[in-house]
GROMACS .gro file of C-alpha atoms in nm:
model
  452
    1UNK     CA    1   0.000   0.000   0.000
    2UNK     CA    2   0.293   0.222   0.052
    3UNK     CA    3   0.445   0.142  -0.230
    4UNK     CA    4   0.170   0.272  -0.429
    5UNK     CA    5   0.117   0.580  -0.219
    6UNK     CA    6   0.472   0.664  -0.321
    7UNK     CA    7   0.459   0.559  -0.691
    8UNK     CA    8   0.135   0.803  -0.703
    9UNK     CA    9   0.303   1.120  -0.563
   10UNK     CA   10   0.609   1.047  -0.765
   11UNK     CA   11   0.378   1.050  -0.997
   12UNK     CA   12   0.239   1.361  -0.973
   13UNK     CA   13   0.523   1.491  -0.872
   14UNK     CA   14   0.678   1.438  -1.194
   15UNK     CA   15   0.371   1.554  -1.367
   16UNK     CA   16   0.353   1.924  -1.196
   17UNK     CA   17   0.744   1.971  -1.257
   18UNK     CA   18   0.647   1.893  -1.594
   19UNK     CA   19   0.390   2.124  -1.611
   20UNK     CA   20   0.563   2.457  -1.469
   21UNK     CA   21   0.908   2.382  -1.608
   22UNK     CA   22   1.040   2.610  -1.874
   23UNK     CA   23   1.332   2.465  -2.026
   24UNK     CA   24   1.213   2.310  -2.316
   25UNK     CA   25   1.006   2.669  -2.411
   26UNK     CA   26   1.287   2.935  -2.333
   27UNK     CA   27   1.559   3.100  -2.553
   28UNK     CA   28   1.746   3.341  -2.330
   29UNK     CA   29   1.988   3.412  -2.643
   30UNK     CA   30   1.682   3.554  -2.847
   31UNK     CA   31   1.541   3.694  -2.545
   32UNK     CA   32   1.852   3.879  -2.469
   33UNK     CA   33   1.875   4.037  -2.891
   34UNK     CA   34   1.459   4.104  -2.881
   35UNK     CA   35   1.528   4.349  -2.534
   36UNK     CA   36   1.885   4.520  -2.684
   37UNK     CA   37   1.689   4.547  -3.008
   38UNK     CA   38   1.374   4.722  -2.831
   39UNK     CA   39   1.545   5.005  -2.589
   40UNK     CA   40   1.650   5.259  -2.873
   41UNK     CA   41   1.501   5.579  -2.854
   42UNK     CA   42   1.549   5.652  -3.242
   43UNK     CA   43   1.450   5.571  -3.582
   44UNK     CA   44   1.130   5.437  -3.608
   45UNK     CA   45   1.076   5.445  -3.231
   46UNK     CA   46   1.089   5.824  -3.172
   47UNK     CA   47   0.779   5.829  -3.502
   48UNK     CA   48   0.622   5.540  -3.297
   49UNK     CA   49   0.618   5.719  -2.938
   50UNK     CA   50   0.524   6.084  -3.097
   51UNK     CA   51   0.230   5.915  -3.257
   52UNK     CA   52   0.130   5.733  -2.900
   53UNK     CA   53   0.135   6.066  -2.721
   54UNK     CA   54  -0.085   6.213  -2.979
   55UNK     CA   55  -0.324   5.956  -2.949
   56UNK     CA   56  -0.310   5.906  -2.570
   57UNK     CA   57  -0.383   6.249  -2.520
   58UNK     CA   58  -0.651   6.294  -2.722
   59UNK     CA   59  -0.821   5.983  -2.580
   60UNK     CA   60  -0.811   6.118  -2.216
   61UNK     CA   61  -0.883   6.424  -2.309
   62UNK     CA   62  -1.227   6.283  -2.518
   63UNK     CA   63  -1.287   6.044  -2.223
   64UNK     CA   64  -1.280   5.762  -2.483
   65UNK     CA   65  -1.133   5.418  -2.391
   66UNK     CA   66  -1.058   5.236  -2.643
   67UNK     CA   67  -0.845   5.542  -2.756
   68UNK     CA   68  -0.635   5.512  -2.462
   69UNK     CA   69  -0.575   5.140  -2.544
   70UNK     CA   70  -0.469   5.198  -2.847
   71UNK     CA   71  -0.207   5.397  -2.752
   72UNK     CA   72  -0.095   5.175  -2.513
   73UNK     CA   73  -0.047   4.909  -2.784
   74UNK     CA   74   0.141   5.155  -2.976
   75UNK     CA   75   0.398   5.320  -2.702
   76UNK     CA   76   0.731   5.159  -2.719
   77UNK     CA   77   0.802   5.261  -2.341
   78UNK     CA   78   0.773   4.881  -2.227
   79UNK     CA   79   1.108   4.846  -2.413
   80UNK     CA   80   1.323   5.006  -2.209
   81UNK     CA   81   1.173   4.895  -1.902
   82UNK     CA   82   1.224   4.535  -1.970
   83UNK     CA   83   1.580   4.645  -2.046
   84UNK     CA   84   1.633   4.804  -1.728
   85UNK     CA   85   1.518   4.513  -1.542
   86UNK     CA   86   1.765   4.272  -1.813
   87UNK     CA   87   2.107   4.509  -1.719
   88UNK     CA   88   2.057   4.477  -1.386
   89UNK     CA   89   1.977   4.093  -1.380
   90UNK     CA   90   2.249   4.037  -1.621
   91UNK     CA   91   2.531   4.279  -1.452
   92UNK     CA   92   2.547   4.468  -1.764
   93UNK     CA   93   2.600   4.848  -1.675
   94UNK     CA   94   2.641   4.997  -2.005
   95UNK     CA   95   2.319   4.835  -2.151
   96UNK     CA   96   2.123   4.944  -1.828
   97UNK     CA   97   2.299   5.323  -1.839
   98UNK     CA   98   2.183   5.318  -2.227
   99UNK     CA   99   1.799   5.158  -2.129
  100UNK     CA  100   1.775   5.414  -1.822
  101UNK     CA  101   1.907   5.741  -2.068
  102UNK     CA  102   1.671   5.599  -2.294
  103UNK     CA  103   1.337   5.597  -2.054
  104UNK     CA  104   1.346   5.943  -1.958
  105UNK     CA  105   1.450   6.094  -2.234
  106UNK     CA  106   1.105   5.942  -2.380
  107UNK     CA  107   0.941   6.047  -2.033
  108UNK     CA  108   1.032   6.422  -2.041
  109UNK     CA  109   0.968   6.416  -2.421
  110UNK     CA  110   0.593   6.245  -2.358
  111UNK     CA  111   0.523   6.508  -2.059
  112UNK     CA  112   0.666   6.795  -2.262
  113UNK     CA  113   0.409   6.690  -2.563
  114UNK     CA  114   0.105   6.605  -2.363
  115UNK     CA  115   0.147   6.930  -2.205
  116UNK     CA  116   0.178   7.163  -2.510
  117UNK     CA  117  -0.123   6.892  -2.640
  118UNK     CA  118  -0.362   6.989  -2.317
  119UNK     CA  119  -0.296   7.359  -2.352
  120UNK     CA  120  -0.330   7.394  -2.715
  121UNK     CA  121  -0.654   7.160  -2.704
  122UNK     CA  122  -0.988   7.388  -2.672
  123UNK     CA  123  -1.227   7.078  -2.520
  124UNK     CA  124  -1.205   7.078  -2.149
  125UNK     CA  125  -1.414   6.803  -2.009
  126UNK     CA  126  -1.652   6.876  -1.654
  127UNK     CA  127  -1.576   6.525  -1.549
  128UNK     CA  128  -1.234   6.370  -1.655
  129UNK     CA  129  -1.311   6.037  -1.514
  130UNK     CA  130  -0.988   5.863  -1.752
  131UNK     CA  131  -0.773   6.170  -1.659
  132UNK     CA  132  -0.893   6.133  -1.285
  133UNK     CA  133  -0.855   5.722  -1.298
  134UNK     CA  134  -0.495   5.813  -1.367
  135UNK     CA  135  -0.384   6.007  -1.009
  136UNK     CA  136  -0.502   5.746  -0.780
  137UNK     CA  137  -0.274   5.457  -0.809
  138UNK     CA  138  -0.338   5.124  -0.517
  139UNK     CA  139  -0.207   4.826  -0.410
  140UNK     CA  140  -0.411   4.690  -0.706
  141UNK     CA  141  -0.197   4.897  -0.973
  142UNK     CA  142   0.157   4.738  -0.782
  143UNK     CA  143  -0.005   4.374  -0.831
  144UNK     CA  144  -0.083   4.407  -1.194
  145UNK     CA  145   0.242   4.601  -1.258
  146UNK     CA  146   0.434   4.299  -1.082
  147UNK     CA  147   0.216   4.042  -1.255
  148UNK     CA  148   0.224   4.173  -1.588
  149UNK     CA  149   0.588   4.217  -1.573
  150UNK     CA  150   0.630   3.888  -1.542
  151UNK     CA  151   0.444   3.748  -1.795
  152UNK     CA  152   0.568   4.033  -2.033
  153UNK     CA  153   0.937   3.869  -2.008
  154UNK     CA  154   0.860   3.519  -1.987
  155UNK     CA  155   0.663   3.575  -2.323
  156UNK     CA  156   0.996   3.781  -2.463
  157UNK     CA  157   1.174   3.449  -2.343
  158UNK     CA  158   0.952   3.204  -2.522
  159UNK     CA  159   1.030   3.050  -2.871
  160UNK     CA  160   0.708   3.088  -2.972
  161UNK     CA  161   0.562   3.375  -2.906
  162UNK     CA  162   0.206   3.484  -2.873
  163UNK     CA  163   0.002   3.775  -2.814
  164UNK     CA  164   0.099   3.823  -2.464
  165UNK     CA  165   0.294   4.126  -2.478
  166UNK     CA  166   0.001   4.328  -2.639
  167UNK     CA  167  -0.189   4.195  -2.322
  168UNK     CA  168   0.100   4.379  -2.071
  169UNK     CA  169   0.091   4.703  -2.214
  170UNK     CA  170  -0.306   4.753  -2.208
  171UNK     CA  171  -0.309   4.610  -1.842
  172UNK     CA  172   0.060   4.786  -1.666
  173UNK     CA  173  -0.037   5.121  -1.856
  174UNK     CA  174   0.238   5.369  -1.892
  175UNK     CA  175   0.146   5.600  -2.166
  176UNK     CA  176  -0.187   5.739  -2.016
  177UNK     CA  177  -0.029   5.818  -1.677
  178UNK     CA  178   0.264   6.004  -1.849
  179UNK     CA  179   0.007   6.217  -2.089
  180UNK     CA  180  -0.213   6.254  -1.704
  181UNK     CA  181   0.100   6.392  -1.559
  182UNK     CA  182   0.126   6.639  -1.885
  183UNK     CA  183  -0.234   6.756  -1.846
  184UNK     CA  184  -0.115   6.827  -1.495
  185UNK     CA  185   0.188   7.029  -1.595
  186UNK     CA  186  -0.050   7.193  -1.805
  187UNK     CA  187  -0.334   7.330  -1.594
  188UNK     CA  188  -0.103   7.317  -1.287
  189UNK     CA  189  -0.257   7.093  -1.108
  190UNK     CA  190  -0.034   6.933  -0.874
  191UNK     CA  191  -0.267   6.635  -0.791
  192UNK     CA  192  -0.292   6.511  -1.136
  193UNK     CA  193   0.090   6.563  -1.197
  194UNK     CA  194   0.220   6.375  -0.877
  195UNK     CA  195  -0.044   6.127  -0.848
  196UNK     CA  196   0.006   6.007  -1.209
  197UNK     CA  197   0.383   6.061  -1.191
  198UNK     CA  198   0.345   5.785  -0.932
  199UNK     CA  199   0.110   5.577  -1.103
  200UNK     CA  200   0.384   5.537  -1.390
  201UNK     CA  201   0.695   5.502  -1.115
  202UNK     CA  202   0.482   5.187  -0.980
  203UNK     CA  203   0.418   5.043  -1.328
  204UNK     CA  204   0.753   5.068  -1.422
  205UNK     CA  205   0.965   4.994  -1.147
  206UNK     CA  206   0.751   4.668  -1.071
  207UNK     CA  207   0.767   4.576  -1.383
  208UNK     CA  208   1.166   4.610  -1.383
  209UNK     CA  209   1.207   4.406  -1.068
  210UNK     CA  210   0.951   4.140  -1.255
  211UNK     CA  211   1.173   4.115  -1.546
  212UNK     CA  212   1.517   4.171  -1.260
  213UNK     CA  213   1.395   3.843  -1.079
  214UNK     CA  214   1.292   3.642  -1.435
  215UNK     CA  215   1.618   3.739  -1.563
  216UNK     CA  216   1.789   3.570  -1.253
  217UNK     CA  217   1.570   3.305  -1.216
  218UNK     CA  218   1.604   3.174  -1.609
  219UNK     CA  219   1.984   3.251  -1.582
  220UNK     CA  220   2.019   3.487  -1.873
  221UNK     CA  221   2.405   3.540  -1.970
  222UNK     CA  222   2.584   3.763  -1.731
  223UNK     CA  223   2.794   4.024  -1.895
  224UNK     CA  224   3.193   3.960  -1.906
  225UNK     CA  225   3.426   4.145  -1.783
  226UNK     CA  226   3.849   4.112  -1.863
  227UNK     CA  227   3.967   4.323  -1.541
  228UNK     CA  228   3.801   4.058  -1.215
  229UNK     CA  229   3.835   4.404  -1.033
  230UNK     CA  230   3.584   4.588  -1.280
  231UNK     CA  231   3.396   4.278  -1.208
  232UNK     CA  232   3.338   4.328  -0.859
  233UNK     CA  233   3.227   4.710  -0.873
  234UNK     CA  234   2.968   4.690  -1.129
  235UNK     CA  235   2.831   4.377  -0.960
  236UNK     CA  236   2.862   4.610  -0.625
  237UNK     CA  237   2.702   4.870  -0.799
  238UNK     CA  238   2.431   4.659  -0.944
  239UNK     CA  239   2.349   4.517  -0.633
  240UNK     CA  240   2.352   4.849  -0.437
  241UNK     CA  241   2.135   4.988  -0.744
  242UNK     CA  242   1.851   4.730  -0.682
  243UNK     CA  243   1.860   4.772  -0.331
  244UNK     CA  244   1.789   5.094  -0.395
  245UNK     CA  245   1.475   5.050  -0.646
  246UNK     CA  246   1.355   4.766  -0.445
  247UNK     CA  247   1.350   4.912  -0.096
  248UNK     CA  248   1.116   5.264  -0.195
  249UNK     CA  249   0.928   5.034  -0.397
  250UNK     CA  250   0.814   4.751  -0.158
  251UNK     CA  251   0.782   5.059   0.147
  252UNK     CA  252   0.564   5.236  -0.135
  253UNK     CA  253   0.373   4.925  -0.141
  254UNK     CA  254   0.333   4.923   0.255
  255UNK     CA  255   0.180   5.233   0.242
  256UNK     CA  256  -0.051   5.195   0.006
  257UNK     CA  257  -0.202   4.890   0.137
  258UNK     CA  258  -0.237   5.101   0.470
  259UNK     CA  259  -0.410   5.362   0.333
  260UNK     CA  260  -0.622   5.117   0.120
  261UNK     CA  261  -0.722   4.946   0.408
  262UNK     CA  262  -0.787   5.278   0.590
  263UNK     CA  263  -1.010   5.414   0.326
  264UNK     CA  264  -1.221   5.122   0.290
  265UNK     CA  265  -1.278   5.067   0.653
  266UNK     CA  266  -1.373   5.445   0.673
  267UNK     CA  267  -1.642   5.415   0.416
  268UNK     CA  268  -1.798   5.074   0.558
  269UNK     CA  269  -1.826   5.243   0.899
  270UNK     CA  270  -1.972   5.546   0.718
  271UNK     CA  271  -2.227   5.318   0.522
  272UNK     CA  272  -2.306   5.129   0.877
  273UNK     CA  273  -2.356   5.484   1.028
  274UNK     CA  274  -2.527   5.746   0.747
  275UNK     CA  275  -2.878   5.744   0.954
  276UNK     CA  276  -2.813   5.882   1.288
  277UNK     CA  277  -3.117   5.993   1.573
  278UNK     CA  278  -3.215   6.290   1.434
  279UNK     CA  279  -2.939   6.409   1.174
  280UNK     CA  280  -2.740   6.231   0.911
  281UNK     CA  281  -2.360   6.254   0.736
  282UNK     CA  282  -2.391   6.424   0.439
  283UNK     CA  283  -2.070   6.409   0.347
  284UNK     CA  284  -1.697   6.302   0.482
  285UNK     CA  285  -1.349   6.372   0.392
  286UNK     CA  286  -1.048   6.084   0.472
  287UNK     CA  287  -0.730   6.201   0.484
  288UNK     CA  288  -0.577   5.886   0.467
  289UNK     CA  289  -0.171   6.082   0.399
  290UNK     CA  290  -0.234   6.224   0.781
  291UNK     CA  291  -0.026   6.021   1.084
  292UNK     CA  292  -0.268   5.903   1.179
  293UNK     CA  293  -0.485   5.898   0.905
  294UNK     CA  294  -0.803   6.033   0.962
  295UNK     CA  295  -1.195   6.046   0.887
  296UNK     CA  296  -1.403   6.367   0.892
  297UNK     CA  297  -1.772   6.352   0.943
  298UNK     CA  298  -1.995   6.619   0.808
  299UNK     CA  299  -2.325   6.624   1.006
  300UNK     CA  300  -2.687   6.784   0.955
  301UNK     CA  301  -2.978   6.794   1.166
  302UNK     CA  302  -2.970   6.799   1.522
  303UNK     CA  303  -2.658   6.834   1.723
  304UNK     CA  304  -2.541   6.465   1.843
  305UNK     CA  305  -2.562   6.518   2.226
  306UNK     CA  306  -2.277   6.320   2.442
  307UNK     CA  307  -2.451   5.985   2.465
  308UNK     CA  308  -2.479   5.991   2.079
  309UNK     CA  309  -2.124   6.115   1.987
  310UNK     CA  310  -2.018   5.834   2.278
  311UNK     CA  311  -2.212   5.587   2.097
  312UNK     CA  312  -2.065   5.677   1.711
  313UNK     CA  313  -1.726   5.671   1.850
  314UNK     CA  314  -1.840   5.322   1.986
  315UNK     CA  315  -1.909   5.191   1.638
  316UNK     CA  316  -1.600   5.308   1.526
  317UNK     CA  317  -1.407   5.122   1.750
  318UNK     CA  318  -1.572   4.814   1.608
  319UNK     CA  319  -1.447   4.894   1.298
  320UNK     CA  320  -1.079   5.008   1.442
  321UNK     CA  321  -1.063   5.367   1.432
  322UNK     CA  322  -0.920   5.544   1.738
  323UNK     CA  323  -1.144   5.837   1.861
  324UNK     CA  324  -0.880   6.050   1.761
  325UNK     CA  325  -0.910   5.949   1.382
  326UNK     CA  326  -1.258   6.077   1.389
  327UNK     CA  327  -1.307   6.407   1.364
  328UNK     CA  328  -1.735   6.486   1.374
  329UNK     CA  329  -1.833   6.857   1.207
  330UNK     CA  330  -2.169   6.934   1.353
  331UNK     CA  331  -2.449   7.157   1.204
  332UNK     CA  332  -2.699   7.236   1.467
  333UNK     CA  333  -3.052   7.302   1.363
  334UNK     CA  334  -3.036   7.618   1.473
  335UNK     CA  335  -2.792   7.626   1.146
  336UNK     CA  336  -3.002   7.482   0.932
  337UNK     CA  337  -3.071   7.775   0.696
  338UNK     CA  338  -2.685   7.843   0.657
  339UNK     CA  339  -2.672   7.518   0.511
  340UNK     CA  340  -2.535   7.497   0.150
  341UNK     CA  341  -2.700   7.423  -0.149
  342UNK     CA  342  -2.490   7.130  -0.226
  343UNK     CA  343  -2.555   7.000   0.124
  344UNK     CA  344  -2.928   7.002   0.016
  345UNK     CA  345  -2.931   6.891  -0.254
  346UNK     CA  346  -2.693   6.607  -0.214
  347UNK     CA  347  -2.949   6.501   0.042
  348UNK     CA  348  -3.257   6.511  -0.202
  349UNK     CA  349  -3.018   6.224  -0.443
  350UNK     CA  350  -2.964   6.030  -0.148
  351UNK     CA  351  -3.282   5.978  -0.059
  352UNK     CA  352  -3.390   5.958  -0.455
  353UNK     CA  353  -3.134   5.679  -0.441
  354UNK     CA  354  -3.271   5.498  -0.162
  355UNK     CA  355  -3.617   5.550  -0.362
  356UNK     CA  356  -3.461   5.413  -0.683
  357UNK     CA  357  -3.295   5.124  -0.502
  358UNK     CA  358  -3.619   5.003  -0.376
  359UNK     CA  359  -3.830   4.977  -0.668
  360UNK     CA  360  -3.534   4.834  -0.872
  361UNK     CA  361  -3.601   4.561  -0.623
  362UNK     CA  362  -3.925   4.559  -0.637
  363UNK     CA  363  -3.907   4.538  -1.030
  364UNK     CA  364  -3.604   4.290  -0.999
  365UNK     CA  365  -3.826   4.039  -0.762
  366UNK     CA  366  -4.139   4.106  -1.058
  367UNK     CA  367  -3.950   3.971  -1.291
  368UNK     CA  368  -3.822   3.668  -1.161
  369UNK     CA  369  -4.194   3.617  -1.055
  370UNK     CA  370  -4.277   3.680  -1.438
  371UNK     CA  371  -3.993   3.464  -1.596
  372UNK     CA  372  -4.120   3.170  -1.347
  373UNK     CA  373  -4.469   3.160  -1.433
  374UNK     CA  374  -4.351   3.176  -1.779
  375UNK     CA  375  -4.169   2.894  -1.763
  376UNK     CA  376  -4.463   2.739  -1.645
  377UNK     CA  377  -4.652   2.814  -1.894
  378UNK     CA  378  -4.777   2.555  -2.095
  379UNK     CA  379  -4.743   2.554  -2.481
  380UNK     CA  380  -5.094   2.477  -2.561
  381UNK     CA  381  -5.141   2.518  -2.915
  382UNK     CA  382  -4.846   2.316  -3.005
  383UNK     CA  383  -4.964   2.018  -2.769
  384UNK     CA  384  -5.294   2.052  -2.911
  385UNK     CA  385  -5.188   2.044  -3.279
  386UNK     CA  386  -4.919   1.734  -3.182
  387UNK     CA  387  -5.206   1.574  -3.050
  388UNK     CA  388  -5.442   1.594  -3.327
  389UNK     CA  389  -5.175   1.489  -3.599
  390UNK     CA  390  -5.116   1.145  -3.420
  391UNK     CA  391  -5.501   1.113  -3.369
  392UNK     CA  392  -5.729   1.303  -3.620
  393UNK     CA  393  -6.050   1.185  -3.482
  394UNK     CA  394  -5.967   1.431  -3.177
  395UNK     CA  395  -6.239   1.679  -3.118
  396UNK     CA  396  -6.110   1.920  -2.794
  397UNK     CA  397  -5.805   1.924  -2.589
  398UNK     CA  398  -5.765   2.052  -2.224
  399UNK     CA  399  -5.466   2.105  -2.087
  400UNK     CA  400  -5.431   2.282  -1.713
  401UNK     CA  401  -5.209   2.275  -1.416
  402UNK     CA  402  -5.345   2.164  -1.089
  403UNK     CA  403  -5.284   2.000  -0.774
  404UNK     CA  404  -5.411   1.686  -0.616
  405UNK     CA  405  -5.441   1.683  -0.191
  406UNK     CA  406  -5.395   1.407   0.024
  407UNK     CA  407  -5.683   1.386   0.228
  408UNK     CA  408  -5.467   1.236   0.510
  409UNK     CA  409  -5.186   1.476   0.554
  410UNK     CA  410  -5.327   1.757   0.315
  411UNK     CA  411  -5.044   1.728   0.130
  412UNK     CA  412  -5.064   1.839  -0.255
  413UNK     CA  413  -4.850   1.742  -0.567
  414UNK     CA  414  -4.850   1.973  -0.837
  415UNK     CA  415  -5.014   1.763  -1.183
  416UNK     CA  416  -5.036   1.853  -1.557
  417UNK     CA  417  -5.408   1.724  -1.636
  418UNK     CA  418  -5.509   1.632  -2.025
  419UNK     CA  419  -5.880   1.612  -2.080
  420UNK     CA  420  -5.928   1.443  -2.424
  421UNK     CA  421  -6.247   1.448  -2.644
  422UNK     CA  422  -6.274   1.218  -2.946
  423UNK     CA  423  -6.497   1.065  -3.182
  424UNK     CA  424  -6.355   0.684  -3.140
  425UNK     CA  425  -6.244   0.592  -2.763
  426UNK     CA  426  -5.841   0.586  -2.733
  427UNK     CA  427  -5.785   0.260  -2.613
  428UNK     CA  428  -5.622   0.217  -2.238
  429UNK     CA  429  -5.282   0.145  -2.417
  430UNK     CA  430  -5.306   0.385  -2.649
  431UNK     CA  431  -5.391   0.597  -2.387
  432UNK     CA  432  -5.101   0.498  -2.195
  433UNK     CA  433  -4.838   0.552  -2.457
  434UNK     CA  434  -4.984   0.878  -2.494
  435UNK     CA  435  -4.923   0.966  -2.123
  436UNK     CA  436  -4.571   0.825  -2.122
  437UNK     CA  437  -4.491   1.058  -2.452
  438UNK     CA  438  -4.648   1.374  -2.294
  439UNK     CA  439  -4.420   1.300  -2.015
  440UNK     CA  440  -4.120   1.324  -2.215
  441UNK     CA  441  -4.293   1.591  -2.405
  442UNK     CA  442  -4.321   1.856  -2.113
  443UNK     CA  443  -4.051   1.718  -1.929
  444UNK     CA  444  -4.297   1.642  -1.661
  445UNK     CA  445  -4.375   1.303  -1.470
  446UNK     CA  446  -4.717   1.383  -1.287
  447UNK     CA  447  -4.956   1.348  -1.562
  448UNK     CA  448  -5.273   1.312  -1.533
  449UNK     CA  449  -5.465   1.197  -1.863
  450UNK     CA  450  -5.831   1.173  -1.915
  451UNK     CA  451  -6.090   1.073  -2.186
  452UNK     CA  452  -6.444   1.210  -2.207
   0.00000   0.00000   0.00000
């Protein structure tokens, strides 16, 4: 019995190493000439990026999406990311100086463009919700960035490649932040121009120390060096370099998570707590960059006495927030008329809302109600006409649902009943074999048939 315990894990053993092992699909030698090949800024690359900005700009500044993917399909920025990540796995310096020159030279450039772009352009958008998805980067964008990276240079490593890299660029985006951060140079907005600035510093850098650790992990040729003593600084340099894009990185990540976390939690407990006694929060601000972060509460109505404010702060604790993350903005109704009109009328959608919810329910449960009687709905005149052509001398056909009770438990069972009337009796087999078909028929087994 042991024996075979051990022959099946070997087993499948043998079968997952064959399944995740790479050797037999990997080329590091035309991995290595695709990534050198991909990291010059000149040529047809400078046309390529010019023509990305153009069209990245134009679809944030048009709110259009499938604009913005195109031009993330066209940008050639991935290149010199991926080579970034390749010199520093590899110990090459000079290739990693040449991708890195290379990468913000086609930053400032993209910037610089999208800029002159946003001021020149005379459409200016109320709600720039592509612009605005662009300056708020979380733990979600480090994930994909990470991810993606990965799959971007296992793809570049594979002899025969696919459609993957077309996949990496729509979903670790680096050409929309870049033309966010110009719009933001433009108008001088500081919140679009740092918050997409970072957006594109996660995408890349993640996606570098993807491709840093793939590089390793395949064992991609390491650069050569005559003097052993050149050797040991660049590899001292290299080392000290990804220490140094790993460490902000990963402490980047920390943070965000925190504040993530923070800014969920904050709008559960507000969601748990939007009703109070005889006011309501009709709005909140979370200031999640504070130490320690905080949550805001913007109240109407009555003023919460003591026993109230005691027993928000208790619901809060639930959710863990301190009392000294919650800061609670009263409007007393003696202040009611000095009330804004946003206030108001942010208060008439939320209850219109609340309104709309319910009979979006109540038309939601309708419906299911509707589709299930229609699905119990017989089809009559097809029945009807099936039953005539296999017996002509038919004269009227009944067909209803029903239920039989038990006159000892008053129990029911649900029945299809078939009244026949015909010129010549159906004989009991006949009558039978009709039964057993209409069973099939309606997918049905209580049926009930009878003959006038």
């Amino acid at each position: 019995m042991d024996n075979n315990f051990k022959t099946f894990f070997s087993k499948a053993r043998d079968y997952l190493s064959d399944i995740v092992s790479l050797n037999d699909h990997i080329d590091t030698d035309k991995a290595s000439q695709y990534i050198r090949s991909n990291i010059d800024f000149k040529g047809p690359n400078a046309y390529i990026l010019a023509f990305a900005i153009v069209v990245a700009s134009v679809g944030l500044n048009i709110n259009s999406i499938p604009v913005i993917i195109g031009a993330m399909l066209i940008s050639p920025l991935m290149g010199p990311i991926f080579g970034i990540g390749y010199g520093l796995g590899t110990n090459d310096t000079s290739f990693l100086k040449t991708s890195f020159k290379n990468l913000v030279v086609m930053v400032v450039i993209s910037i610089i463009a999208s800029g002159i772009f946003f001021l020149i352009s005379p459409l200016e958008l109320e709600n720039p919700t592509e612009l605005l998805a662009r300056t708020n980067p979380t733990i979600y964008d480090v994930l994909i960035a990470l991810f993606g990276g990965f799959a971007g240079i296992i793809e570049i490593s594979r002899k025969e490649k696919g459609t993957v890299i077309s996949g990496v660029a729509i979903a670790t985006a680096l050409m929309p932040p870049l033309c966010t951060a110009g719009f933001g140079l433009a108008t001088g907005s500081l919140k679009y121009f740092a918050g997409a600035m970072y957006l594109f510093f996660i995408n890349s850098i993640f996606i570098a120390i993807a491709t840093f650790l793939t590089v390793k992990y395949l064992k991609f040729p390491m650069a050569t060096f005559t003097d052993p003593t050149k050797k040991k600084r660049v590899s001292r340099w290299i080392a000290v370099l990804t220490v140094v894009i790993i460490i902000p990185s990963v402490y980047s990540a920390i943070i965000m998570i925190r504040e993530n976390n923070f800014n969920q939690t904050a709008k559960e407990f507000i969601s748990q707590n939007k009703e109070l006694a005889n006011s309501y929060i009709y709005d909140y601000g979370i200031y999640s960059h504070s130490k320690p972060p905080k949550l805001e509460l913007f109240i109407a109505g009555e003023a919460l006495n003591q026993q109230e404010i005691s027993a928000l702060y208790r619901s809060a604790h639930e959710f863990g927030l301190t009392d000294d993350q919650i800061i609670i903005s009263q409007r007393a109704s003696s202040d009611q008329k000095e009330m804004t009109d946003r206030v108001a009328i942010q208060s008439i959608y939320e209850r219109s809302d609340q309104e709309i919810r319910k009979r979006e329910e109540v038309i939601s449960d309708m419906r299911k109600e509707l589709q299930e009687y229609k699905s119990r709905e017989l089809p009559y005149e097809q029945i009807t006409n099936e039953l005539m052509a296999q017996y002509p001398s038919l004269s009227d056909v009944t067909l209803t649902r029903g239920y039989s009770l038990s006159t000892d438990s008053l129990g029911r069972t649900e029945e299809i009943i078939i009244i026949l009337s015909a010129e010549k009796t159906i004989s009991k087999e006949n009558l039978e074999k009709l039964r057993k078909w209409l069973m099939v028929r309606l997918d049905f087994k209580n049926i009930k048939l009878l003959q006038e």
